[in-house]
Amino acid sequence: MQNEKQRYLFWLKILLTIAALTLGVIYFKQILAFVREGFSIISPFLIGALIAFILNLPMRSIEKHLFGKAKGKFWLKIKRPVSIVLSIVFICGLLTLLAFAVIPQVVETAEMIPDKVSAFWYSTLEWLEALLAKYPKETEMVMVELNKLSEIKVDWQALIIQVKDFFFTGFGGSFIKNIFSITGKIGGGIFNAVIAIIFSIYILAQKEKLCMQGKRIMSAFLSEKAYRKTAKVISVLMTNTSNFIAGQCIEAVILGLLTMIAMAIFKFDYILLVGVLVAFTALIPVVGGFIGCGIGAFLFLIDNPVTALWFVVLFIVVQQIEGNLIYPYVVGNTVGLPSMWILAAITVGGSVMGISGMLFFIPLFSTAYMLLRDEVNERNGRKAWTEAALKEKIKAHDDEEDIKKKQNKLFALFKKKDRVVKSDKNKNGKSTNTVGEEKEK
């Protein structure tokens, strides 16, 4: 009866699993939309947690060096608020300093772009004229095709009506809606940013208390085994997130400095602007530095396409040196995740939550990867130990069998020798008796 019940539960679990997978495949788009909506709701809190992680780095240093030897209730009471304020001032001051250093160059470059674009346009036209003059036959063929296009009759009245309908009914009718939608998104973004900052300050102010409350809640509702596993997952996730943020910041600074040094050596323009731009975009893993490289190449392309090409080559060389020689020794493998899975994490996180998803999914994937790796190693270790123990047991059993066989052979040999000796004794005894009888006779 008990076996039948267990068998029934086993098949029921299999059927429920198959049904869940089938529904997941059928309603994949709806489930993905639901997941996106859920992440959009909790995104301010996730961003707040990331801000708390970033602010926690200078805050720990400030508490250690500024209030490390402080004693008394007053100093213990003001230690955390002062450390939080100083951390915020430090981060904001660093961003302000970079902004004041970069903004003048950005403004100057923006003012020069129209003139450079027009010069680039005229130089391109001159190049085309020279190219057409060099190949007159091909130019004639192109002109023939253009004349054919010019002979095509266009109903300008119908075209004007279509354009008018598009602007006044299509575009114009939805213009006000678009304005309200954009305004709502900007307002929602500001509101989410404020919520994220406030949430990060709460986390920093009460991180020990929140940690203790979380442990008590898990201890109350989970078994001891589940509690230990959950605590391990959270600990690994927090460590990976902290290491990832610190590692990305250090890597971005190193890549930006190396780019500026290389540009200064080869006498490129926009050194500070491009270096800071590369450093900021390098905070996005894998693809961030190349985004900064693309923007910098566009600035050089307006002046001279050859300079833009040399800048791209220079950046690739710098990026390879930083990624293969400097970063592994300075930062190390902070997240412990192979490049293939980092790219997968960026793709999935970016499609679900945008840039914040790219930053959050890497430590999430890293945690899952490390836990799976540890579990696989543990299971393989147990399996290897079991197989080794079984082999030793079989070997010992074989040795015992060999010993028994050898003993049996020895015993058989001893018995055979005993029989031979006895038979010899018997023969000798009989022969002696026969000789005695003959003498008596």
Short mmCIF file of C-alpha atoms in Angstrom, two decimals:
data_model
loop_
_atom_site.label_atom_id
_atom_site.label_comp_id
_atom_site.label_asym_id
_atom_site.label_seq_id
_atom_site.Cartn_x
_atom_site.Cartn_y
_atom_site.Cartn_z
CA MET A 1 0.00 0.00 0.00
CA GLN A 2 2.78 2.38 0.91
CA ASN A 3 4.69 1.55 -2.26
CA GLU A 4 1.62 2.22 -4.41
CA LYS A 5 1.14 5.62 -2.74
CA GLN A 6 4.76 6.58 -3.35
CA ARG A 7 4.49 5.44 -6.95
CA TYR A 8 1.32 7.52 -7.38
CA LEU A 9 3.03 10.63 -5.94
CA PHE A 10 6.05 10.07 -8.17
CA TRP A 11 3.99 9.95 -11.36
CA LEU A 12 1.88 12.89 -10.17
CA LYS A 13 5.03 15.00 -9.77
CA ILE A 14 6.18 14.03 -13.25
CA LEU A 15 2.82 14.94 -14.79
CA LEU A 16 2.73 18.28 -12.96
CA THR A 17 6.27 19.06 -14.12
CA ILE A 18 5.39 18.24 -17.73
CA ALA A 19 2.24 20.35 -17.49
CA ALA A 20 4.18 23.30 -16.03
CA LEU A 21 6.82 23.10 -18.78
CA THR A 22 4.13 22.87 -21.46
CA LEU A 23 2.30 25.91 -20.11
CA GLY A 24 5.62 27.75 -19.85
CA VAL A 25 6.35 27.11 -23.53
CA ILE A 26 2.83 28.05 -24.65
CA TYR A 27 2.59 31.24 -22.58
CA PHE A 28 6.29 32.16 -22.80
CA LYS A 29 5.63 35.73 -23.98
CA GLN A 30 3.09 36.37 -21.22
CA ILE A 31 5.44 34.96 -18.58
CA LEU A 32 8.31 37.08 -19.92
CA ALA A 33 6.09 40.17 -19.83
CA PHE A 34 5.09 39.34 -16.27
CA VAL A 35 8.73 38.93 -15.25
CA ARG A 36 9.62 42.26 -16.86
CA GLU A 37 6.76 43.95 -15.07
CA GLY A 38 7.86 42.45 -11.78
CA PHE A 39 11.45 43.59 -12.31
CA SER A 40 10.24 47.09 -13.25
CA ILE A 41 8.35 47.25 -9.95
CA ILE A 42 11.28 46.14 -7.81
CA SER A 43 13.93 47.90 -9.92
CA PRO A 44 14.13 50.96 -7.59
CA PHE A 45 14.95 48.66 -4.69
CA LEU A 46 17.51 46.73 -6.73
CA ILE A 47 19.12 50.00 -7.82
CA GLY A 48 19.03 51.15 -4.21
CA ALA A 49 20.83 47.97 -3.17
CA LEU A 50 23.48 48.63 -5.83
CA ILE A 51 23.88 52.21 -4.62
CA ALA A 52 24.23 50.88 -1.07
CA PHE A 53 26.95 48.50 -2.23
CA ILE A 54 28.82 51.35 -3.92
CA LEU A 55 28.49 53.68 -0.92
CA ASN A 56 29.42 50.88 1.45
CA LEU A 57 32.94 50.71 0.03
CA PRO A 58 34.04 54.22 1.13
CA MET A 59 31.80 54.04 4.22
CA ARG A 60 33.65 51.01 5.60
CA SER A 61 36.97 52.73 5.03
CA ILE A 62 35.76 55.91 6.76
CA GLU A 63 34.41 53.97 9.76
CA LYS A 64 37.65 52.02 10.03
CA HIS A 65 40.10 54.93 9.79
CA LEU A 66 38.09 57.83 11.20
CA PHE A 67 36.13 56.09 13.96
CA GLY A 68 38.23 52.96 14.43
CA LYS A 69 39.53 53.93 17.87
CA ALA A 70 36.55 56.06 18.92
CA LYS A 71 34.85 55.11 22.18
CA GLY A 72 31.82 56.35 24.03
CA LYS A 73 28.12 56.51 23.24
CA PHE A 74 28.34 59.83 21.43
CA TRP A 75 30.94 58.68 18.91
CA LEU A 76 29.22 55.34 18.39
CA LYS A 77 25.95 57.17 17.81
CA ILE A 78 27.27 59.55 15.16
CA LYS A 79 29.67 57.10 13.51
CA ARG A 80 27.23 55.66 10.99
CA PRO A 81 25.40 58.91 9.98
CA VAL A 82 28.66 60.81 9.55
CA SER A 83 30.18 57.95 7.52
CA ILE A 84 27.13 57.82 5.23
CA VAL A 85 27.17 61.59 4.67
CA LEU A 86 30.91 61.62 3.99
CA SER A 87 30.53 58.70 1.56
CA ILE A 88 27.79 60.53 -0.36
CA VAL A 89 29.88 63.73 -0.38
CA PHE A 90 32.90 61.80 -1.65
CA ILE A 91 30.99 60.14 -4.53
CA CYS A 92 29.15 63.34 -5.48
CA GLY A 93 32.38 65.37 -5.25
CA LEU A 94 34.17 62.92 -7.53
CA LEU A 95 31.34 63.06 -10.08
CA THR A 96 31.23 66.87 -9.87
CA LEU A 97 34.98 67.14 -10.40
CA LEU A 98 34.79 64.92 -13.46
CA ALA A 99 31.80 66.87 -14.76
CA PHE A 100 33.60 70.22 -14.43
CA ALA A 101 36.62 68.74 -16.16
CA VAL A 102 34.66 67.19 -19.01
CA ILE A 103 31.70 69.54 -19.58
CA PRO A 104 33.79 72.44 -21.01
CA GLN A 105 35.31 70.08 -23.57
CA VAL A 106 31.88 68.66 -24.37
CA VAL A 107 30.50 72.17 -24.97
CA GLU A 108 33.51 73.14 -27.08
CA THR A 109 33.23 69.96 -29.12
CA ALA A 110 29.47 70.46 -29.61
CA GLU A 111 30.10 74.00 -30.91
CA MET A 112 32.73 72.74 -33.35
CA ILE A 113 30.71 69.79 -34.66
CA PRO A 114 28.52 71.77 -37.17
CA ASP A 115 31.55 73.35 -38.83
CA LYS A 116 33.38 70.03 -38.87
CA VAL A 117 30.37 68.24 -40.31
CA SER A 118 30.04 70.78 -43.10
CA ALA A 119 33.79 70.55 -43.85
CA PHE A 120 33.53 66.76 -43.84
CA TRP A 121 30.58 66.94 -46.21
CA TYR A 122 32.39 69.19 -48.69
CA SER A 123 35.52 67.04 -48.55
CA THR A 124 33.39 63.98 -49.23
CA LEU A 125 31.79 65.70 -52.23
CA GLU A 126 35.22 66.63 -53.59
CA TRP A 127 36.33 63.03 -53.18
CA LEU A 128 33.26 61.84 -55.07
CA GLU A 129 33.87 64.33 -57.87
CA ALA A 130 37.45 63.18 -58.21
CA LEU A 131 36.30 59.55 -58.19
CA LEU A 132 33.70 60.22 -60.91
CA ALA A 133 36.25 62.08 -63.02
CA LYS A 134 38.63 59.15 -62.71
CA TYR A 135 36.03 56.67 -63.98
CA PRO A 136 34.03 58.46 -66.75
CA LYS A 137 32.30 55.36 -68.16
CA GLU A 138 30.94 54.30 -64.81
CA THR A 139 29.89 57.93 -64.20
CA GLU A 140 27.94 57.98 -67.44
CA MET A 141 26.12 54.79 -66.47
CA VAL A 142 25.21 56.25 -63.08
CA MET A 143 23.93 59.46 -64.71
CA VAL A 144 21.75 57.41 -67.08
CA GLU A 145 20.16 55.61 -64.15
CA LEU A 146 19.60 58.91 -62.37
CA ASN A 147 17.92 60.36 -65.47
CA LYS A 148 15.60 57.36 -65.54
CA LEU A 149 14.65 58.04 -61.95
CA SER A 150 14.02 61.71 -62.74
CA GLU A 151 11.62 60.72 -65.54
CA ILE A 152 9.38 58.92 -63.08
CA LYS A 153 6.21 60.94 -62.60
CA VAL A 154 5.24 61.71 -59.04
CA ASP A 155 1.73 62.66 -58.01
CA TRP A 156 2.79 65.55 -55.80
CA GLN A 157 -0.78 66.40 -54.82
CA ALA A 158 -1.45 62.90 -53.45
CA LEU A 159 1.95 62.91 -51.75
CA ILE A 160 1.19 66.24 -50.06
CA ILE A 161 -2.18 64.89 -48.87
CA GLN A 162 -0.51 61.81 -47.39
CA VAL A 163 2.11 63.91 -45.62
CA LYS A 164 -0.59 66.22 -44.26
CA ASP A 165 -2.64 63.28 -43.00
CA PHE A 166 0.43 61.78 -41.34
CA PHE A 167 1.36 64.93 -39.46
CA PHE A 168 -2.13 66.12 -38.52
CA THR A 169 -3.91 62.83 -37.87
CA GLY A 170 -1.13 60.32 -37.19
CA PHE A 171 1.81 62.22 -35.76
CA GLY A 172 -0.09 65.30 -34.67
CA GLY A 173 -2.89 63.34 -33.08
CA SER A 174 -0.49 61.34 -30.96
CA PHE A 175 1.93 64.21 -30.33
CA ILE A 176 0.20 65.30 -27.12
CA LYS A 177 -0.02 61.70 -25.96
CA ASN A 178 3.68 61.28 -26.61
CA ILE A 179 4.45 64.44 -24.62
CA PHE A 180 2.44 63.16 -21.66
CA SER A 181 4.06 59.73 -21.96
CA ILE A 182 7.58 61.19 -22.00
CA THR A 183 6.74 63.50 -19.11
CA GLY A 184 5.35 60.56 -17.15
CA LYS A 185 8.46 58.49 -17.81
CA ILE A 186 10.73 61.35 -16.70
CA GLY A 187 8.64 61.86 -13.56
CA GLY A 188 8.63 58.12 -12.88
CA GLY A 189 12.39 57.97 -13.37
CA ILE A 190 12.95 60.81 -10.91
CA PHE A 191 10.60 59.19 -8.40
CA ASN A 192 12.35 55.83 -8.76
CA ALA A 193 15.74 57.51 -8.33
CA VAL A 194 14.60 59.20 -5.12
CA ILE A 195 13.18 55.91 -3.81
CA ALA A 196 16.43 54.11 -4.68
CA ILE A 197 18.57 56.70 -2.85
CA ILE A 198 16.35 56.67 0.25
CA PHE A 199 16.30 52.86 0.25
CA SER A 200 20.11 52.70 -0.04
CA ILE A 201 20.50 55.07 2.95
CA TYR A 202 18.16 52.88 5.01
CA ILE A 203 20.19 49.81 4.07
CA LEU A 204 23.47 51.45 5.08
CA ALA A 205 22.09 52.88 8.30
CA GLN A 206 20.67 49.56 9.52
CA LYS A 207 22.64 46.90 7.65
CA GLU A 208 23.56 44.93 10.79
CA LYS A 209 19.98 45.02 12.06
CA LEU A 210 18.58 44.03 8.66
CA CYS A 211 21.04 41.15 8.46
CA MET A 212 20.03 39.90 11.92
CA GLN A 213 16.31 40.21 11.12
CA GLY A 214 16.77 38.28 7.91
CA LYS A 215 18.58 35.48 9.74
CA ARG A 216 15.85 35.29 12.40
CA ILE A 217 13.09 35.13 9.78
CA MET A 218 14.85 32.37 7.86
CA SER A 219 15.58 30.48 11.06
CA ALA A 220 11.92 30.68 12.07
CA PHE A 221 10.39 29.46 8.78
CA LEU A 222 13.07 27.15 7.38
CA SER A 223 14.54 23.90 8.51
CA GLU A 224 18.14 23.83 9.62
CA LYS A 225 19.33 22.37 6.32
CA ALA A 226 17.32 24.85 4.22
CA TYR A 227 18.50 27.72 6.45
CA ARG A 228 22.14 26.82 5.94
CA LYS A 229 21.69 26.53 2.17
CA THR A 230 19.77 29.82 1.93
CA ALA A 231 22.34 31.63 4.09
CA LYS A 232 25.10 30.29 1.86
CA VAL A 233 23.33 31.50 -1.30
CA ILE A 234 22.78 34.99 0.13
CA SER A 235 26.35 35.21 1.40
CA VAL A 236 27.79 34.20 -1.98
CA LEU A 237 25.47 36.62 -3.79
CA MET A 238 26.44 39.55 -1.55
CA THR A 239 30.14 38.77 -1.86
CA ASN A 240 29.95 38.42 -5.64
CA THR A 241 27.98 41.66 -6.02
CA SER A 242 30.42 43.61 -3.86
CA ASN A 243 33.45 42.13 -5.64
CA PHE A 244 31.89 42.77 -9.04
CA ILE A 245 31.16 46.44 -8.34
CA ALA A 246 34.62 47.06 -6.89
CA GLY A 247 36.28 45.17 -9.75
CA GLN A 248 34.34 47.02 -12.46
CA CYS A 249 35.15 50.42 -10.92
CA ILE A 250 38.86 49.60 -10.75
CA GLU A 251 38.85 48.20 -14.29
CA ALA A 252 37.05 51.29 -15.63
CA VAL A 253 39.57 53.65 -13.99
CA ILE A 254 42.54 51.64 -15.29
CA LEU A 255 41.15 51.46 -18.84
CA GLY A 256 40.38 55.20 -18.87
CA LEU A 257 43.85 56.13 -17.61
CA LEU A 258 45.59 53.82 -20.09
CA THR A 259 43.52 55.28 -22.94
CA MET A 260 44.45 58.84 -21.95
CA ILE A 261 48.16 57.94 -21.61
CA ALA A 262 48.21 56.23 -25.01
CA MET A 263 46.39 59.14 -26.66
CA ALA A 264 48.83 61.61 -25.10
CA ILE A 265 51.82 59.58 -26.35
CA PHE A 266 50.51 59.55 -29.93
CA LYS A 267 49.23 63.17 -29.69
CA PHE A 268 45.51 62.61 -30.23
CA ASP A 269 42.92 65.29 -29.52
CA TYR A 270 40.07 65.09 -26.95
CA ILE A 271 42.31 63.21 -24.49
CA LEU A 272 40.41 64.01 -21.29
CA LEU A 273 36.97 63.80 -22.90
CA VAL A 274 37.53 60.42 -24.54
CA GLY A 275 39.36 58.99 -21.50
CA VAL A 276 36.56 59.88 -19.09
CA LEU A 277 33.97 58.68 -21.59
CA VAL A 278 35.72 55.32 -21.95
CA ALA A 279 36.02 55.01 -18.14
CA PHE A 280 32.30 55.66 -17.62
CA THR A 281 31.12 53.32 -20.36
CA ALA A 282 33.56 50.63 -19.18
CA LEU A 283 31.38 50.23 -16.07
CA ILE A 284 29.12 48.19 -18.38
CA PRO A 285 30.86 44.79 -18.61
CA VAL A 286 32.34 43.45 -21.86
CA VAL A 287 30.73 45.94 -24.29
CA GLY A 288 30.97 49.20 -22.32
CA GLY A 289 34.51 50.13 -23.32
CA PHE A 290 33.74 49.57 -27.00
CA ILE A 291 30.76 51.92 -26.73
CA GLY A 292 33.11 54.66 -25.53
CA CYS A 293 35.52 53.73 -28.32
CA GLY A 294 32.72 54.13 -30.89
CA ILE A 295 31.78 57.59 -29.64
CA GLY A 296 35.42 58.67 -29.62
CA ALA A 297 35.93 57.29 -33.13
CA PHE A 298 32.93 59.34 -34.31
CA LEU A 299 34.57 62.53 -32.98
CA PHE A 300 37.78 61.74 -34.87
CA LEU A 301 35.86 60.66 -37.97
CA ILE A 302 34.52 64.18 -38.41
CA ASP A 303 38.08 65.53 -38.56
CA ASN A 304 39.86 62.74 -40.39
CA PRO A 305 38.72 59.15 -41.12
CA VAL A 306 42.32 57.93 -40.97
CA THR A 307 42.71 59.35 -37.45
CA ALA A 308 39.49 57.59 -36.42
CA LEU A 309 40.85 54.30 -37.77
CA TRP A 310 44.14 54.72 -35.88
CA PHE A 311 42.21 55.55 -32.70
CA VAL A 312 40.21 52.33 -33.00
CA VAL A 313 43.44 50.34 -33.46
CA LEU A 314 44.99 52.13 -30.47
CA PHE A 315 41.98 51.41 -28.26
CA ILE A 316 41.91 47.71 -29.21
CA VAL A 317 45.60 47.38 -28.31
CA VAL A 318 45.09 49.20 -24.99
CA GLN A 319 42.02 47.14 -24.19
CA GLN A 320 43.86 43.88 -24.86
CA ILE A 321 46.82 44.94 -22.70
CA GLU A 322 44.54 45.99 -19.85
CA GLY A 323 42.29 42.95 -20.09
CA ASN A 324 44.99 40.28 -20.44
CA LEU A 325 48.00 41.65 -18.57
CA ILE A 326 46.94 44.25 -15.99
CA TYR A 327 43.38 43.43 -14.95
CA PRO A 328 43.98 39.77 -13.90
CA TYR A 329 46.81 40.81 -11.55
CA VAL A 330 45.28 44.05 -10.19
CA VAL A 331 41.65 42.98 -9.86
CA GLY A 332 41.65 39.22 -10.42
CA ASN A 333 38.63 37.15 -11.34
CA THR A 334 36.23 39.03 -9.06
CA VAL A 335 33.07 37.22 -10.06
CA GLY A 336 34.51 33.83 -10.99
CA LEU A 337 32.33 33.62 -14.11
CA PRO A 338 33.62 32.60 -17.58
CA SER A 339 33.34 35.17 -20.37
CA MET A 340 30.68 33.12 -22.20
CA TRP A 341 28.34 33.25 -19.20
CA ILE A 342 29.11 36.94 -18.61
CA LEU A 343 27.91 37.63 -22.15
CA ALA A 344 24.79 35.52 -21.51
CA ALA A 345 24.12 37.41 -18.26
CA ILE A 346 24.48 40.76 -20.04
CA THR A 347 22.11 39.68 -22.83
CA VAL A 348 19.42 38.33 -20.49
CA GLY A 349 19.73 41.18 -17.97
CA GLY A 350 19.71 43.85 -20.67
CA SER A 351 16.59 42.40 -22.30
CA VAL A 352 14.77 42.22 -18.96
CA MET A 353 15.91 45.33 -17.06
CA GLY A 354 18.15 47.36 -19.37
CA ILE A 355 21.50 48.64 -18.10
CA SER A 356 20.63 47.91 -14.46
CA GLY A 357 19.84 44.34 -15.49
CA MET A 358 23.28 44.01 -17.10
CA LEU A 359 24.88 45.04 -13.81
CA PHE A 360 22.64 42.88 -11.59
CA PHE A 361 22.51 39.66 -13.60
CA ILE A 362 26.29 39.15 -13.67
CA PRO A 363 26.62 38.58 -9.88
CA LEU A 364 23.35 36.61 -10.04
CA PHE A 365 24.72 34.31 -12.75
CA SER A 366 28.04 34.14 -10.91
CA THR A 367 26.31 33.00 -7.71
CA ALA A 368 24.36 30.30 -9.56
CA TYR A 369 27.54 29.20 -11.35
CA MET A 370 29.59 28.97 -8.13
CA LEU A 371 26.87 27.10 -6.23
CA LEU A 372 26.39 24.66 -9.10
CA ARG A 373 30.16 24.18 -9.39
CA ASP A 374 30.52 23.47 -5.67
CA GLU A 375 27.60 21.03 -5.74
CA VAL A 376 29.00 19.22 -8.78
CA ASN A 377 32.46 19.00 -7.21
CA GLU A 378 30.98 17.73 -3.96
CA ARG A 379 28.88 15.08 -5.70
CA ASN A 380 31.78 13.99 -7.89
CA GLY A 381 34.00 13.88 -4.81
CA ARG A 382 31.53 11.66 -3.00
CA LYS A 383 31.17 9.50 -6.08
CA ALA A 384 34.93 9.24 -6.51
CA TRP A 385 35.35 8.37 -2.82
CA THR A 386 32.65 5.72 -3.07
CA GLU A 387 34.21 4.25 -6.19
CA ALA A 388 37.67 4.30 -4.59
CA ALA A 389 36.33 2.66 -1.44
CA LEU A 390 34.55 0.04 -3.52
CA LYS A 391 37.72 -0.64 -5.50
CA GLU A 392 39.73 -0.99 -2.29
CA LYS A 393 37.12 -3.33 -0.89
CA ILE A 394 37.13 -5.44 -4.05
CA LYS A 395 40.90 -5.47 -4.04
CA ALA A 396 40.98 -6.51 -0.39
CA HIS A 397 38.42 -9.20 -1.11
CA ASP A 398 40.48 -10.42 -4.03
CA ASP A 399 43.58 -10.44 -1.84
CA GLU A 400 41.73 -12.47 0.78
CA GLU A 401 40.57 -14.91 -1.88
CA ASP A 402 44.13 -15.21 -3.19
CA ILE A 403 45.42 -15.80 0.32
CA LYS A 404 42.74 -18.43 0.93
CA LYS A 405 43.56 -20.11 -2.35
CA LYS A 406 47.26 -20.12 -1.52
CA GLN A 407 46.51 -21.46 1.96
CA ASN A 408 44.29 -24.18 0.53
CA LYS A 409 47.03 -25.11 -1.91
CA LEU A 410 49.55 -25.21 0.93
CA PHE A 411 47.19 -27.26 3.07
CA ALA A 412 46.58 -29.64 0.17
CA LEU A 413 50.31 -29.89 -0.39
CA PHE A 414 50.93 -30.54 3.33
CA LYS A 415 48.20 -33.18 3.36
CA LYS A 416 49.67 -34.81 0.30
CA LYS A 417 53.11 -34.85 1.94
CA ASP A 418 51.60 -36.28 5.13
CA ARG A 419 49.94 -39.04 3.14
CA VAL A 420 53.20 -39.77 1.36
CA VAL A 421 55.10 -39.86 4.65
CA LYS A 422 52.51 -42.11 6.25
CA SER A 423 52.47 -44.44 3.32
CA ASP A 424 56.26 -44.58 3.44
CA LYS A 425 56.13 -45.30 7.16
CA ASN A 426 53.57 -47.98 6.63
CA LYS A 427 55.63 -49.55 3.88
CA ASN A 428 58.75 -49.39 6.00
CA GLY A 429 56.90 -50.87 9.01
CA LYS A 430 55.54 -53.72 6.95
CA SER A 431 58.92 -54.47 5.42
CA THR A 432 60.57 -54.46 8.88
CA ASN A 433 57.99 -56.85 10.25
CA THR A 434 58.46 -59.17 7.33
CA VAL A 435 62.25 -59.28 7.87
CA GLY A 436 61.76 -60.04 11.61
CA GLU A 437 59.35 -62.87 10.92
CA GLU A 438 61.77 -64.37 8.45
CA LYS A 439 64.60 -64.22 11.06
CA GLU A 440 62.40 -65.88 13.68
CA LYS A 441 61.65 -68.59 11.26
#
